[in-house]
mmCIF file of C-alpha atoms in Angstrom:
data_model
loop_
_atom_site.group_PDB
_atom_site.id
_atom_site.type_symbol
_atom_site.label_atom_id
_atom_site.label_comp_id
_atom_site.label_asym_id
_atom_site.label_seq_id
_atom_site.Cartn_x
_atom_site.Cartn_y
_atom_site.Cartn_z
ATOM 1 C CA UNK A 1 -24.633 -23.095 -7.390
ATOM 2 C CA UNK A 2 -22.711 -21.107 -9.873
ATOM 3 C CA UNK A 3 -19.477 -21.812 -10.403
ATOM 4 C CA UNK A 4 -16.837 -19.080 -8.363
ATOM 5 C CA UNK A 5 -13.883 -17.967 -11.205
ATOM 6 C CA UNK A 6 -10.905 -17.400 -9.252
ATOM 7 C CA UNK A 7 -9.081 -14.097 -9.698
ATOM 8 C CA UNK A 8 -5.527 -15.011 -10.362
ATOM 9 C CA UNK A 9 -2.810 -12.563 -9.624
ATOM 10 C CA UNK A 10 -5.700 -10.012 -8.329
ATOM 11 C CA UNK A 11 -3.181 -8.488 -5.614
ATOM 12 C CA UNK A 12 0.656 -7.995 -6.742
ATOM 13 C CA UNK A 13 2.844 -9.862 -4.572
ATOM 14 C CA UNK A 14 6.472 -8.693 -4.337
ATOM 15 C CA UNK A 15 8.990 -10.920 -4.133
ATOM 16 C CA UNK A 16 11.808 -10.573 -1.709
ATOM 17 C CA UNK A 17 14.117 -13.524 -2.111
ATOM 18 C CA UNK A 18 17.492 -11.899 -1.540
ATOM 19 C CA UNK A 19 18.971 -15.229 -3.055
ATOM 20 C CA UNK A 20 17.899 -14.694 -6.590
ATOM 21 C CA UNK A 21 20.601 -14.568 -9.390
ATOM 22 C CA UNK A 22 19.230 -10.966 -9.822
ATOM 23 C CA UNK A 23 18.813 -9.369 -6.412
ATOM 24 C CA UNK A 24 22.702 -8.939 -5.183
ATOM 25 C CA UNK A 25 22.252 -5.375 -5.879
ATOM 26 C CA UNK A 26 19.255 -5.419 -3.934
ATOM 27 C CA UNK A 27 19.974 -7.442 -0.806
ATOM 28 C CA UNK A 28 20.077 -4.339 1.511
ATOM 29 C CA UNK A 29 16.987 -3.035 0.166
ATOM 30 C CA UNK A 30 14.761 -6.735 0.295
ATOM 31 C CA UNK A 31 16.658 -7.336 3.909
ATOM 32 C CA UNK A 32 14.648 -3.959 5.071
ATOM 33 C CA UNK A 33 11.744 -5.049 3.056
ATOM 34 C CA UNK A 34 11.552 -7.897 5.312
ATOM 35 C CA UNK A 35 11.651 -6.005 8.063
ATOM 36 C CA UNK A 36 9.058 -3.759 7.935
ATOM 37 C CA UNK A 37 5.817 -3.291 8.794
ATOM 38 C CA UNK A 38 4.327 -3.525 5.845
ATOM 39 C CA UNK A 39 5.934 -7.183 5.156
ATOM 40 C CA UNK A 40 1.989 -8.511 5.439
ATOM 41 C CA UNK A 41 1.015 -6.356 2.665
ATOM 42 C CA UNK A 42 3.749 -7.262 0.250
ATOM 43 C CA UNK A 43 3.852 -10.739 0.186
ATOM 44 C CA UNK A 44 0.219 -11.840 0.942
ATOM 45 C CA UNK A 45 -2.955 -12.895 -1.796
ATOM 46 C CA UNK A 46 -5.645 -14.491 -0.256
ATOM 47 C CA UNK A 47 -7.802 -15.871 -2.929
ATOM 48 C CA UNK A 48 -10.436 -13.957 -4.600
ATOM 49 C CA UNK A 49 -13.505 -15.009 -6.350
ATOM 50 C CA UNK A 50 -14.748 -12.850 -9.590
ATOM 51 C CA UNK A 51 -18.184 -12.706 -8.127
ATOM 52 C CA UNK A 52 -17.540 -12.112 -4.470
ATOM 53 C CA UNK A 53 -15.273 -8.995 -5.627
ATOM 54 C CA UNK A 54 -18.143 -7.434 -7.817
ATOM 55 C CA UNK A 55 -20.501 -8.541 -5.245
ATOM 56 C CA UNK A 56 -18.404 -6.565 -2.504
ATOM 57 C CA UNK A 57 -17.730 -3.458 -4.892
ATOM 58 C CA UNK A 58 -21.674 -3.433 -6.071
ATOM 59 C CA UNK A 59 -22.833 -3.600 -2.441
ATOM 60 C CA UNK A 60 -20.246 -1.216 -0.709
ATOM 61 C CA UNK A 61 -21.636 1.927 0.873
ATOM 62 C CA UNK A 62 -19.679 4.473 3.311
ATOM 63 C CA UNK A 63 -21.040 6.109 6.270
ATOM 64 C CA UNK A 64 -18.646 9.529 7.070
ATOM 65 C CA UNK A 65 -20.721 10.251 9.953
ATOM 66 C CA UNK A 66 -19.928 6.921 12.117
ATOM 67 C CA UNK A 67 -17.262 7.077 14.797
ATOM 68 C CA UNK A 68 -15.126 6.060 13.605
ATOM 69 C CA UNK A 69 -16.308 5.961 9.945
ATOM 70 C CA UNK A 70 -16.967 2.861 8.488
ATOM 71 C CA UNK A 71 -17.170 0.483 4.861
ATOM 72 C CA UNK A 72 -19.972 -1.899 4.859
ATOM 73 C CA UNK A 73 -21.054 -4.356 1.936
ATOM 74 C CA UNK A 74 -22.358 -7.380 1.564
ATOM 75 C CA UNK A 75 -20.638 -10.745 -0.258
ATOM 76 C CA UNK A 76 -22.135 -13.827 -0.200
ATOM 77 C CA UNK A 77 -25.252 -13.152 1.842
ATOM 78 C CA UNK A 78 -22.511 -11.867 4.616
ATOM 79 C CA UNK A 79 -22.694 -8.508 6.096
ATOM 80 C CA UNK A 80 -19.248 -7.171 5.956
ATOM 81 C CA UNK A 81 -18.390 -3.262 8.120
ATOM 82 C CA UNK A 82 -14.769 -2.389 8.662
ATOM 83 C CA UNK A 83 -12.662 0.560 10.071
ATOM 84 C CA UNK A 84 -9.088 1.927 9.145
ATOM 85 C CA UNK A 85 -8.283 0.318 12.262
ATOM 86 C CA UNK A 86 -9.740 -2.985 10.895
ATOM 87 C CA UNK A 87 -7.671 -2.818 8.133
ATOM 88 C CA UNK A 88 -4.222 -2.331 10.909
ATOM 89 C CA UNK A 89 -4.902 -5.538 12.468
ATOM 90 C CA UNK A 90 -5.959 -7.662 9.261
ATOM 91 C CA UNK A 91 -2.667 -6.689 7.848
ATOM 92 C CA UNK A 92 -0.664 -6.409 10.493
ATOM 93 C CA UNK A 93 0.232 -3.067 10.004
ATOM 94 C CA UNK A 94 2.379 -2.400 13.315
ATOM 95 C CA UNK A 95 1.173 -0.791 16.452
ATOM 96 C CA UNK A 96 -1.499 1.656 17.383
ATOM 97 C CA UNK A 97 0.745 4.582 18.250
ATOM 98 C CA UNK A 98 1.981 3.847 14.634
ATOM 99 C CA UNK A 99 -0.736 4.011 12.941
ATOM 100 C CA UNK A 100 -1.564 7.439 14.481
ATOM 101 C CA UNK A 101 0.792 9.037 12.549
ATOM 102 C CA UNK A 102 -0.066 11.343 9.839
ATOM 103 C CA UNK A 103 -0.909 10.698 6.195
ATOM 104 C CA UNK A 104 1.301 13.609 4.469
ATOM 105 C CA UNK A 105 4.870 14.450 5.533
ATOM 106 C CA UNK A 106 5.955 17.955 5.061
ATOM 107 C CA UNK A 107 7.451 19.304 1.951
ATOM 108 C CA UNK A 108 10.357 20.493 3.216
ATOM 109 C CA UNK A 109 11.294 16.904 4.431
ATOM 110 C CA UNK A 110 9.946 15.512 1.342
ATOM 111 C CA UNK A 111 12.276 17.251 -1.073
ATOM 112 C CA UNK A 112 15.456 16.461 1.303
ATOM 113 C CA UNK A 113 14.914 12.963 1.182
ATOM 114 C CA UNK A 114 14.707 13.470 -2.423
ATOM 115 C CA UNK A 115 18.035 15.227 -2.635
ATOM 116 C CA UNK A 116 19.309 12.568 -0.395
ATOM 117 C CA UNK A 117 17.824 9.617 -3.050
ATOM 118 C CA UNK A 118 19.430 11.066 -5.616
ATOM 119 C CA UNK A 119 16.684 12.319 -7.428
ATOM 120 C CA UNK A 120 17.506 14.578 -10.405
ATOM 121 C CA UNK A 121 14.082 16.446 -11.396
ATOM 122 C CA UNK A 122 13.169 19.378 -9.303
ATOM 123 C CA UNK A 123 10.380 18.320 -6.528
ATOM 124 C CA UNK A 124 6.774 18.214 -7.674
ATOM 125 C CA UNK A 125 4.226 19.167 -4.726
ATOM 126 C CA UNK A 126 1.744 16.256 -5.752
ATOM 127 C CA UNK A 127 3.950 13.492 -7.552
ATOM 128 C CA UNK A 128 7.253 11.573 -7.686
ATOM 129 C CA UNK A 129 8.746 10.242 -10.937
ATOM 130 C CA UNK A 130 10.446 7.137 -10.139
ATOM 131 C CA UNK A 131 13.051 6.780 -13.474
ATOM 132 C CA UNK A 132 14.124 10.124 -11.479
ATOM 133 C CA UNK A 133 15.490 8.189 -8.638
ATOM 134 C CA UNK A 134 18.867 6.506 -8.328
ATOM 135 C CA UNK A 135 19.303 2.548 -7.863
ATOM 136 C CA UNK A 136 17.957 0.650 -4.606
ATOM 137 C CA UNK A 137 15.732 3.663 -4.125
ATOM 138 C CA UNK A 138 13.862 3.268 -7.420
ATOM 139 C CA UNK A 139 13.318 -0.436 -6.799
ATOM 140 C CA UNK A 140 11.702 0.710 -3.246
ATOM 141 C CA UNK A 141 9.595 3.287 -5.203
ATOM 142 C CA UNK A 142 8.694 0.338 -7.450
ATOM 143 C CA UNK A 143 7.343 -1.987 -4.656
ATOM 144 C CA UNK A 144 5.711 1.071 -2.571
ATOM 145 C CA UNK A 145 3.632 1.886 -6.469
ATOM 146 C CA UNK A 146 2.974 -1.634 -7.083
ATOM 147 C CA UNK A 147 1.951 -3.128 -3.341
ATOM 148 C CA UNK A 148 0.887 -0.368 -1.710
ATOM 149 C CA UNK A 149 -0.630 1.498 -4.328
ATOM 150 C CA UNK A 150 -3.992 2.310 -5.073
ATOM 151 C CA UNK A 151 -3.552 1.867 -9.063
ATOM 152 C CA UNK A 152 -4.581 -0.684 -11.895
ATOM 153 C CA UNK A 153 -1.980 0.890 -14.105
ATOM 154 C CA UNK A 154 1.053 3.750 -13.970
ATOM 155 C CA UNK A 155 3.156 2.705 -12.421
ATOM 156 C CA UNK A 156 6.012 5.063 -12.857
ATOM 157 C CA UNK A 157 5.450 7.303 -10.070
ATOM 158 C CA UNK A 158 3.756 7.972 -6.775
ATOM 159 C CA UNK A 159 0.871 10.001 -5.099
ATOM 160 C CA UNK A 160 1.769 12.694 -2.062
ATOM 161 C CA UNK A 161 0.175 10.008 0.333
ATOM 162 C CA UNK A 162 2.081 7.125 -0.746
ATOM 163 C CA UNK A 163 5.273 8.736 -0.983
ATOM 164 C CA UNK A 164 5.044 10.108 2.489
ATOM 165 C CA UNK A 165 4.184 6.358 3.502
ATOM 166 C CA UNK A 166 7.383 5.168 2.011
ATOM 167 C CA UNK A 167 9.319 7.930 3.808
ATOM 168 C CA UNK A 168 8.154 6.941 6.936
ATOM 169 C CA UNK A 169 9.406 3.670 6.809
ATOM 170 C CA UNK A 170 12.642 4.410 5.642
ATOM 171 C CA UNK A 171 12.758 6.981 8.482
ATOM 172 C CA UNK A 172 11.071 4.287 10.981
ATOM 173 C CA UNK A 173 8.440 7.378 11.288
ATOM 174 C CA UNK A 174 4.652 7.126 12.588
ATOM 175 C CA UNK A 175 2.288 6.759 9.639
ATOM 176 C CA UNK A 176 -1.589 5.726 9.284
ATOM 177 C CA UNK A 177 -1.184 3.057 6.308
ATOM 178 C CA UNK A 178 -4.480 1.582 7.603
ATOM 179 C CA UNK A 179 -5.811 5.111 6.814
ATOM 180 C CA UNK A 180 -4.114 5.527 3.527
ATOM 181 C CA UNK A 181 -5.606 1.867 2.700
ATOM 182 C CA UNK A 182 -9.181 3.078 3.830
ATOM 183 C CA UNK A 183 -8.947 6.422 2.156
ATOM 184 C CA UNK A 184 -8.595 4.030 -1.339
ATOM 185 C CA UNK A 185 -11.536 2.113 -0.852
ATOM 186 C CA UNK A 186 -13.561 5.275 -0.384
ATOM 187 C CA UNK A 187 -12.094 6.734 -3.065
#
């Protein structure tokens, strides 16, 4: 049997540990952290084997036309098929009704929440800078990019999508992570 190489650090954890020398300013942004539904998703890495990932990414297909649609692959002789609403329960992404929310917030509430953040470029219709944002909002930008994100590198600002996602939990708002996740792996 060949010998697995274990991915280390393959999913960024963030971590929230309000009691570092370093996180005072912070605290009220990690406490919310904590909080939400999206907890899972920040602070969990199972472990990952180098060949089981390429085996899962060389095997994947995508069928549109299912209902709903569906990922399948196969790792380790193991036929794998999940759904966005796989994904919700896996990683505990909150309720149903939650995750029927939509995937895009409007504009219009986009660019007051920006005002309201502080943020001193003029709104972009498809990105966010985050060095643009003030304080405890630019560290939530930073975890939303890094956790939530569907990037290997940039990491200095943020998708439509993903910035809508981070809205709606600071607004405690309906929004299909589970979809946004499954929308990546397609991608």
């Amino acid at each position: 049997m060949a010998q697995r190489e274990f991915i280390n650090k393959h999913n960024v954890v963030i971590n929230l540990d309000a009691t570092a020398p370093a996180a005072e300013p912070f605290h009220q942004i990690l406490t919310f952290l904590m909080r939400s539904r999206v907890l899972q998703v920040l602070t969990n890495s199972p472990p990952l084997y180098l060949t089981y990932l390429q085996q899962f990414w060389n095997n994947i297909s995508y069928n549109a036309s299912a209902q709903p649609p569906v990922i399948r692959t196969t790792v380790h002789n193991t036929e794998i098929a999940f759904t966005a609403n796989d994904l919700r329960r896996i990683l505990s992404l909150g309720t149903e009704a939650q995750e029927n929310g939509p995937t895009k917030i409007s504009a219009t509430l986009r660019s007051g929440a920006l005002r309201r953040m502080g943020y001193v470029g003029a709104p972009d219709s498809n990105r966010v800078v985050k060095s643009l944002l003030f304080g405890q909002w630019r560290y939530l930008m930073h975890v939303v990019i890094t956790a939530l994100g569907a990037k290997k590198a940039g990491y200095d600002e943020i998708n439509v999508k993903l910035f809508s996602g981070m809205l709606s939990l600071v607004y405690n708002k309906p929004y299909n992570f589970s979809r946004y996740f499954f929308d990546a792996f397609v991608e």
